[in-house]
Short mmCIF file of C-alpha atoms in Angstrom, two decimals:
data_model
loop_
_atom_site.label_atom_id
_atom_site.label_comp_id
_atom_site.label_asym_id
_atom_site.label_seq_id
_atom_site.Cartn_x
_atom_site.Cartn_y
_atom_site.Cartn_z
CA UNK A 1 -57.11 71.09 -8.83
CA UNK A 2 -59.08 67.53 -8.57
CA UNK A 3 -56.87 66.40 -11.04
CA UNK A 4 -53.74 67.14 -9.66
CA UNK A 5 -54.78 66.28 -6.37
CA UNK A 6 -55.62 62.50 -7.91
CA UNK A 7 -51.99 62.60 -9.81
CA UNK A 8 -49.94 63.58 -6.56
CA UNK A 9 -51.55 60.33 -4.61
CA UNK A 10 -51.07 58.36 -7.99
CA UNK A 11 -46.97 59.21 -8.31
CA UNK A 12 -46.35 58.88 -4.78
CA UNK A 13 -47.75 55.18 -4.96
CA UNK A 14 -45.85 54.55 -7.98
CA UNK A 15 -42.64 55.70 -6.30
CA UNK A 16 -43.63 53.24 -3.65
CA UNK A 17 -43.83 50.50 -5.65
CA UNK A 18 -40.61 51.09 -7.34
CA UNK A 19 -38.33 51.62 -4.62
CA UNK A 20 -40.27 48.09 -3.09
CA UNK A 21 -39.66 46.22 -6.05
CA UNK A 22 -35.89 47.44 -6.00
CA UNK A 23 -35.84 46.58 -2.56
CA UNK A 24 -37.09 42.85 -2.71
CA UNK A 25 -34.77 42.13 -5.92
CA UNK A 26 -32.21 43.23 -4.26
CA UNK A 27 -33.08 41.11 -1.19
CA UNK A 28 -33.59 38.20 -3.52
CA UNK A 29 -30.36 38.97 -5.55
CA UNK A 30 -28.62 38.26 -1.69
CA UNK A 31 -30.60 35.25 -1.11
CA UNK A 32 -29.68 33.96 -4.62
CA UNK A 33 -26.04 34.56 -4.41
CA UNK A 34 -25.92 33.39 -1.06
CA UNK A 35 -27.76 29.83 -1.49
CA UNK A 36 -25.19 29.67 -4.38
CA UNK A 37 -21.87 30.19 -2.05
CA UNK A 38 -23.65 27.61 0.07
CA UNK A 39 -23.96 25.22 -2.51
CA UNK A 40 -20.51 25.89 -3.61
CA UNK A 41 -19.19 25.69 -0.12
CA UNK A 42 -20.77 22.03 -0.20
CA UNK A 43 -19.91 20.92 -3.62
CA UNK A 44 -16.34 21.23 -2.84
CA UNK A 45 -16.74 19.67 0.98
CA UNK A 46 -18.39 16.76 -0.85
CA UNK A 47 -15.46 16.73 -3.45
CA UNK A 48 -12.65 17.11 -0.66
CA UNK A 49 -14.66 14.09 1.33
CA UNK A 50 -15.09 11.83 -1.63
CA UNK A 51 -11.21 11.59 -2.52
CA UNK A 52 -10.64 11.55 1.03
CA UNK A 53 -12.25 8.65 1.65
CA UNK A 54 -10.57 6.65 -1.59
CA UNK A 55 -6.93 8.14 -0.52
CA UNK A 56 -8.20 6.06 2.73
CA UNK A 57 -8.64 3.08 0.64
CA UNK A 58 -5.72 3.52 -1.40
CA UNK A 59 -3.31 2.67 1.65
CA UNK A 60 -5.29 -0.27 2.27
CA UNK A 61 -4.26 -1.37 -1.41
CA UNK A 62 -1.18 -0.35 -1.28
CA UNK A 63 -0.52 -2.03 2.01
CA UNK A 64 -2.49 -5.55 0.89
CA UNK A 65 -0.64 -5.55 -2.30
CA UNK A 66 2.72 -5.00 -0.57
CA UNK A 67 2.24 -8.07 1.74
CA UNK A 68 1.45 -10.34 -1.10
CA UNK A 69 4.71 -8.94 -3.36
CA UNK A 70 6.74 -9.49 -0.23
CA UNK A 71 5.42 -12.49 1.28
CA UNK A 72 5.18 -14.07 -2.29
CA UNK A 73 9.02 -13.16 -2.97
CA UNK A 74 7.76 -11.50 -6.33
CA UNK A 75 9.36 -8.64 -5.40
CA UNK A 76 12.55 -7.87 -2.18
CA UNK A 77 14.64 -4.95 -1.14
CA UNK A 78 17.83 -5.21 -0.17
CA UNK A 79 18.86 -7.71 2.42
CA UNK A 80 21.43 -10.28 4.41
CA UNK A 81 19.25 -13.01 4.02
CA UNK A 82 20.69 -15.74 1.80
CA UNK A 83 18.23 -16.71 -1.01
CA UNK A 84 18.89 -20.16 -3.74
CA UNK A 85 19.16 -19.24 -6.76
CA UNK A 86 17.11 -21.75 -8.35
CA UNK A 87 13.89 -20.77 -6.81
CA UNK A 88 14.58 -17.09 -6.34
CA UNK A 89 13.85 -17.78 -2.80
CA UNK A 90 14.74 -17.35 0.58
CA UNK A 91 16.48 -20.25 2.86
CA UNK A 92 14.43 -19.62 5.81
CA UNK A 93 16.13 -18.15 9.06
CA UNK A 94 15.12 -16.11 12.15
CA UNK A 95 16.16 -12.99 10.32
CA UNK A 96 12.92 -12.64 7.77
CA UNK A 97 10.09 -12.11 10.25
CA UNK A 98 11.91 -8.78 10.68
CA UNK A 99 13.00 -8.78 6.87
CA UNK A 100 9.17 -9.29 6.45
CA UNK A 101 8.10 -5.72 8.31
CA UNK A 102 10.76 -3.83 6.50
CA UNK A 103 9.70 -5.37 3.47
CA UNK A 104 6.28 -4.36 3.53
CA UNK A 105 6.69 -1.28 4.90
CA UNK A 106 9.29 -0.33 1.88
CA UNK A 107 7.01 -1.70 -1.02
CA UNK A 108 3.76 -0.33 0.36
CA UNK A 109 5.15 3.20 0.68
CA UNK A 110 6.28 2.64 -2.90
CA UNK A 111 2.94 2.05 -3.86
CA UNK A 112 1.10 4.74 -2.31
CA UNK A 113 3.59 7.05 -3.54
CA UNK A 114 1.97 5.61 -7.11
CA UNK A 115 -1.68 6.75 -5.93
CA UNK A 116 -0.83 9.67 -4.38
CA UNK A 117 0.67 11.02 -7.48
CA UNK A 118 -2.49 10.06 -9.42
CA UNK A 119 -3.99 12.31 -7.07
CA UNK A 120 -2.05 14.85 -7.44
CA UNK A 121 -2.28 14.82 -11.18
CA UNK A 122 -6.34 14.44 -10.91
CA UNK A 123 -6.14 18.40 -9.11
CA UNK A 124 -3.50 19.71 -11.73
CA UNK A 125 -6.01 18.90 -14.31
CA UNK A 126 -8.75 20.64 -12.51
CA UNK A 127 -6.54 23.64 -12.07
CA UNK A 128 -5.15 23.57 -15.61
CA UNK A 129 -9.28 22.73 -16.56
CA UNK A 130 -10.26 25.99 -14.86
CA UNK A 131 -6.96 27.86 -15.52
CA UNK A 132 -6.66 28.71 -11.92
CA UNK A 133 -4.33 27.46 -8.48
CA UNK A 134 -7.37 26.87 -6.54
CA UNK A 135 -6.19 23.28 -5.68
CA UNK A 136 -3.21 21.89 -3.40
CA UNK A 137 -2.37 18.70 -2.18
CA UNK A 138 0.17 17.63 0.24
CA UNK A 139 1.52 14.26 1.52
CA UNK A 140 3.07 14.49 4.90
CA UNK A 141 4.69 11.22 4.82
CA UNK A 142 5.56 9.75 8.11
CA UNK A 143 5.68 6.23 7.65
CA UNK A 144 5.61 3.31 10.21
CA UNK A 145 4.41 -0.12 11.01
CA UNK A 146 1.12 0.84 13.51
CA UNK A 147 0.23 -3.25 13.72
CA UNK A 148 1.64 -6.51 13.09
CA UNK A 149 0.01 -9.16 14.58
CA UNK A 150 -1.85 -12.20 13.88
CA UNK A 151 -5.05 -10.44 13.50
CA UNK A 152 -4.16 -7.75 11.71
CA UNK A 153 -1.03 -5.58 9.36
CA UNK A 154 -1.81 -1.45 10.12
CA UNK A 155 0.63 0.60 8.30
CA UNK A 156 0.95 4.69 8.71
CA UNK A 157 1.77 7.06 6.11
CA UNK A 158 1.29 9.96 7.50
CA UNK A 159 -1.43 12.55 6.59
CA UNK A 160 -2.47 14.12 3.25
CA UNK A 161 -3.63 17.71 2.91
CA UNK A 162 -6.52 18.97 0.89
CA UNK A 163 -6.90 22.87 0.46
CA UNK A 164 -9.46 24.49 -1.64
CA UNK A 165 -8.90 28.29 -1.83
CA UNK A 166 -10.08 31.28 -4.31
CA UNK A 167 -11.06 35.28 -3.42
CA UNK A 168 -13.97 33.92 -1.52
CA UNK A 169 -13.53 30.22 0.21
CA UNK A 170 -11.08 28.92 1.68
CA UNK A 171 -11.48 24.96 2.69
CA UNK A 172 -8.83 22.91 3.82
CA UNK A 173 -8.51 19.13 5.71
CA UNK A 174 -6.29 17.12 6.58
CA UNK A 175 -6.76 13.19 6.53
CA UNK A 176 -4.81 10.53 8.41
CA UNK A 177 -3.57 7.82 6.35
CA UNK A 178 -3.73 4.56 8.29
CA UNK A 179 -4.48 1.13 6.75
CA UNK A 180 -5.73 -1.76 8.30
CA UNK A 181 -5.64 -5.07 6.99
CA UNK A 182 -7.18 -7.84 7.86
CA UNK A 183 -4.76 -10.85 7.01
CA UNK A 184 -3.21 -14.38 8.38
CA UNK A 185 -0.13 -13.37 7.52
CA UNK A 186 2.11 -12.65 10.80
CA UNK A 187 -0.04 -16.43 11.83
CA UNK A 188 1.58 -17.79 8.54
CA UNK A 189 5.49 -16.38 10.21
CA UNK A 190 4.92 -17.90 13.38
CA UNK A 191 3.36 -20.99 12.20
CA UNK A 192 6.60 -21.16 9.45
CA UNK A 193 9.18 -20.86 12.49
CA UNK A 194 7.11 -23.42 14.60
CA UNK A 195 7.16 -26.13 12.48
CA UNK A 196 10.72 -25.19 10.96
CA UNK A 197 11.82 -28.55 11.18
CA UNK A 198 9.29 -30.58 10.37
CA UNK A 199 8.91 -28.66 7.27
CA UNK A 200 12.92 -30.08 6.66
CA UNK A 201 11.95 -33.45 7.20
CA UNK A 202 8.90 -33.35 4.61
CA UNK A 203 6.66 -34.62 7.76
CA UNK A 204 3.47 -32.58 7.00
CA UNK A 205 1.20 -34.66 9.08
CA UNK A 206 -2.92 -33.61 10.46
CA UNK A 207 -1.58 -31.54 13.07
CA UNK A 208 0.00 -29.23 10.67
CA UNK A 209 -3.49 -28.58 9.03
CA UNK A 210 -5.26 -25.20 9.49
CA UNK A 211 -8.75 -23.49 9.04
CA UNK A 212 -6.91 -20.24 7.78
CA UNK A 213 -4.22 -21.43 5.21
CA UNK A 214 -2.88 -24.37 3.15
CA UNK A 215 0.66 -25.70 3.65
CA UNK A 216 2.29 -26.93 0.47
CA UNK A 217 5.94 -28.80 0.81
CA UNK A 218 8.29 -29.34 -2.48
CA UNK A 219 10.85 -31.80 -2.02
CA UNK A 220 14.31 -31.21 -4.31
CA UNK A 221 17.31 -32.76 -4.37
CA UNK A 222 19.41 -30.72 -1.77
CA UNK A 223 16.10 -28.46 -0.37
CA UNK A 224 12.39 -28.31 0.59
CA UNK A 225 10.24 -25.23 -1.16
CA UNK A 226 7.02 -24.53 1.28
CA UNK A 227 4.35 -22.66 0.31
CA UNK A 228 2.05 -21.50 2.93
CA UNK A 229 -1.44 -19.77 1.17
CA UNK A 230 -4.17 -18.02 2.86
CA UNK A 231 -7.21 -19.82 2.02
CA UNK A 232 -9.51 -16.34 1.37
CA UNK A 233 -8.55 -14.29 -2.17
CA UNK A 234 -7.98 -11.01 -2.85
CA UNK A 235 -7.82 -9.07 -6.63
CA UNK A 236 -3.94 -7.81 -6.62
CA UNK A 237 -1.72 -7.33 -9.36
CA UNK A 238 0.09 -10.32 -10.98
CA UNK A 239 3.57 -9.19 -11.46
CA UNK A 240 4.45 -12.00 -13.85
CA UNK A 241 1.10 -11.62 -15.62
CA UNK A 242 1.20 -7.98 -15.69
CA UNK A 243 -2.60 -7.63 -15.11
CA UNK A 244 -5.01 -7.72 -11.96
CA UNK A 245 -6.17 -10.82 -10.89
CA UNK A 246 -7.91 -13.27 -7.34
CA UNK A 247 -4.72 -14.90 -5.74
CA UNK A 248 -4.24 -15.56 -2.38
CA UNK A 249 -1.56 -13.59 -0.14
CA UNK A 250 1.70 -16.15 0.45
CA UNK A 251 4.66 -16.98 2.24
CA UNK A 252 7.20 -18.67 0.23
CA UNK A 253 10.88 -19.62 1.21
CA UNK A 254 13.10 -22.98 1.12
CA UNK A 255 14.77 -24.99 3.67
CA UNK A 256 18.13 -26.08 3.25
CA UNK A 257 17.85 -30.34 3.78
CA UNK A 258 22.10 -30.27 3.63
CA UNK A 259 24.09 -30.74 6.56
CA UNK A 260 26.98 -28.02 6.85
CA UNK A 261 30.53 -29.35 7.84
CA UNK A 262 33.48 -27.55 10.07
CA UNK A 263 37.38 -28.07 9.78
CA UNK A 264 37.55 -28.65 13.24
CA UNK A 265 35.19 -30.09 16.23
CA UNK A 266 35.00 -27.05 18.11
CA UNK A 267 33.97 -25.30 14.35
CA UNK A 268 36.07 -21.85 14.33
CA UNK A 269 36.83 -22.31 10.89
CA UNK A 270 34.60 -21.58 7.88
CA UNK A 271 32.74 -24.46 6.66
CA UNK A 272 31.01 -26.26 3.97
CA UNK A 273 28.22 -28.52 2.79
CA UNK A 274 28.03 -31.84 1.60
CA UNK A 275 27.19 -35.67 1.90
CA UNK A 276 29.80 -36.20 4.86
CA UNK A 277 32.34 -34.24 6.28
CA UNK A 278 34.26 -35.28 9.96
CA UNK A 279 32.39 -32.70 11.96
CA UNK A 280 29.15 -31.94 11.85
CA UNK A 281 28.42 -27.89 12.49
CA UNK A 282 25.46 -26.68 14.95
CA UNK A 283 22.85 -24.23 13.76
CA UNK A 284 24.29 -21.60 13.88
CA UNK A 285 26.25 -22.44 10.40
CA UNK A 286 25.80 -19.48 7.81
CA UNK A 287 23.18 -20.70 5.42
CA UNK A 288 24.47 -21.49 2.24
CA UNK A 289 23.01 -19.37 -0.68
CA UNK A 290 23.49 -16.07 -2.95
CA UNK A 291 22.29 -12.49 -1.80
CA UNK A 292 20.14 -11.16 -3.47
CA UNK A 293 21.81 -8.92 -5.68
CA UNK A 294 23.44 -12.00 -7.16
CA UNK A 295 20.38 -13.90 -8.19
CA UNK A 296 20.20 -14.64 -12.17
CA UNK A 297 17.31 -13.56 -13.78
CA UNK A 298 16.40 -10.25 -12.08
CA UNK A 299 15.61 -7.16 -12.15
CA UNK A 300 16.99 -4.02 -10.37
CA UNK A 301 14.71 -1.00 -9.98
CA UNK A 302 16.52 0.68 -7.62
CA UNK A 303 15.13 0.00 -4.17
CA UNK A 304 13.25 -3.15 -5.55
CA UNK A 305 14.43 -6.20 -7.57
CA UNK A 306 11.91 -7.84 -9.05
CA UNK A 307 12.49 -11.22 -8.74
CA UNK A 308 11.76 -13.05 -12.02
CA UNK A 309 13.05 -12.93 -14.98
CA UNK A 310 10.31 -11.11 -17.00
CA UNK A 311 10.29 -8.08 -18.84
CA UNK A 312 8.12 -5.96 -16.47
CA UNK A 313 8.99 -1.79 -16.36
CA UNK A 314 10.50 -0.88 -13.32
CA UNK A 315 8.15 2.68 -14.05
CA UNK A 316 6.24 1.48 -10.94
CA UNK A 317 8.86 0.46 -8.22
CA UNK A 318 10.56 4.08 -8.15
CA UNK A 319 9.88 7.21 -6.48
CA UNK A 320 11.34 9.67 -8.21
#
């Protein structure tokens, strides 16, 4: 009876044990699994964040780029302004400073349409990867000009949706796509229509000078090319080089030096240019010139022409 009286003590402790040790693995199985869903549920915030923040950047790019491509006249959309056909240029009028925010705002969506679809492509693969759906994006594209001063270009595209979602998480954010650029460039427009005619008369004097930009005047025969070039650089891509490089965002255009000639004194006829002519027409003469879907040596790519006559792909310039 000793004996059995020791064994009954003996089992009963045993039992104990067990169903304690079952009892804390079980607890630590829980605290396992759940640090894991936390670390999950931070691994993809992280994730989500990170390309967040670069879809951020990637409208700053795409908005810097799109200034220098349209200032520049690398690349234009379609127009009424008049443009010589030597240069590829503009004759200068009151019409581009609002050519200029169409422009931009054209060419910039253009290119983030480019990044967003690398982004899109970067969550296919992880899907395809992982041979799951778990990953959706979603541009809500709402574009418009936010700023344009002489301080600063902001352009908005809108928002872009990130959802993460499997049988246990769901995590999903949306992130406001506003750029902001720093840039001279609405300065450069102003300063372009201020000194309009002095820029006609080659008379680039000290007063014309300026801590932000250089001004560069081209004298031909029948026309003045001007070149006004922010003085900081930024890495863009070289159209005619095909490759990134520093440049400097630009305004280009020409002024016509020819005087334009009526019919008549009171002008309502047409009229013409040349070296004299009996009446001499006011400003408000049409500029001579081609538009732009004249111009030799270009390239259509739908929306865009690309203004030189290189052999670039017009893969880039379309959105569909």
């Amino acid at each position: 009876m000793k004996g059995i009286s020791f064994i009954v003590p003996l089992i009963i402790l045993l039992l104990l044990v067990s169903v304690l040790s079952a009892f804390f693995a079980f607890q630590s199985n829980i605290i396992i699994k759940k640090r894991e869903f936390q670390n999950k549920i931070l691994i993809l915030g992280d994730r989500i964040e990170s390309i967040g923040n670069i879809i951020r950047q990637s409208s700053d790019l795409a908005t810097i780029q799109a200034i220098y491509d349209a200032g520049s006249f690398n690349l234009a959309i379609d127009n009424d302004i008049k443009y010589n056909d030597n240069e590829n240029l503009p004759y200068w009028d009151n019409e581009i400073n609002e050519y200029m925010k169409k422009s931009i705002l054209k060419i910039s969506e253009i290119y983030f349409y480019n990044y967003e679809k690398e982004f899109e492509k970067y969550f296919n693969d992880l899907n395809n990867k992982n041979k799951n759906n778990y990953w959706k994006v979603y541009w809500e594209k709402d574009i418009k000009i936010e700023k344009f001063n002489e301080d600063e270009i902001s352009i908005n595209f809108g928002t872009f949706n990130i959802t993460y979602s499997d049988d246990q998480i769901k995590i999903s954010k949306k992130y406001p796509i506003l750029s902001h650029v720093k840039t001279n460039f609405v300065k450069m427009l102003n300063y372009a229509n201020e000194n309009y005619h002095k820029f006609k008369d080659e008379n680039l004097d000290a007063s014309m000078k300026s801590e932000d930009f250089t001004v560069k005047i081209e004298p031909r025969s029948d026309y003045v090319k001007v070149s006004i070039k922010e003085i900081s650089k930024r890495k863009l891509y070289i159209i005619e080089k095909k490759t990134q490089n520093y440049d400097s965002i630009t305004l280009n255009f020409v002024i016509d030096k020819s005087k334009c000639f009526c019919p008549t004194m009171y002008c309502t006829g047409g009229c013409w240019y040349g070296s004299s002519g009996p009446f001499e027409c006011p400003g408000s003469c049409s500029p001579k010139g081609e538009n732009v879907k004249n111009l030799k040596n270009i390239k259509n790519c739908g929306e865009i022409y690309i203004l030189s006559n290189i052999d670039h792909s017009c893969e880039i310039f379309q959105t569909n």
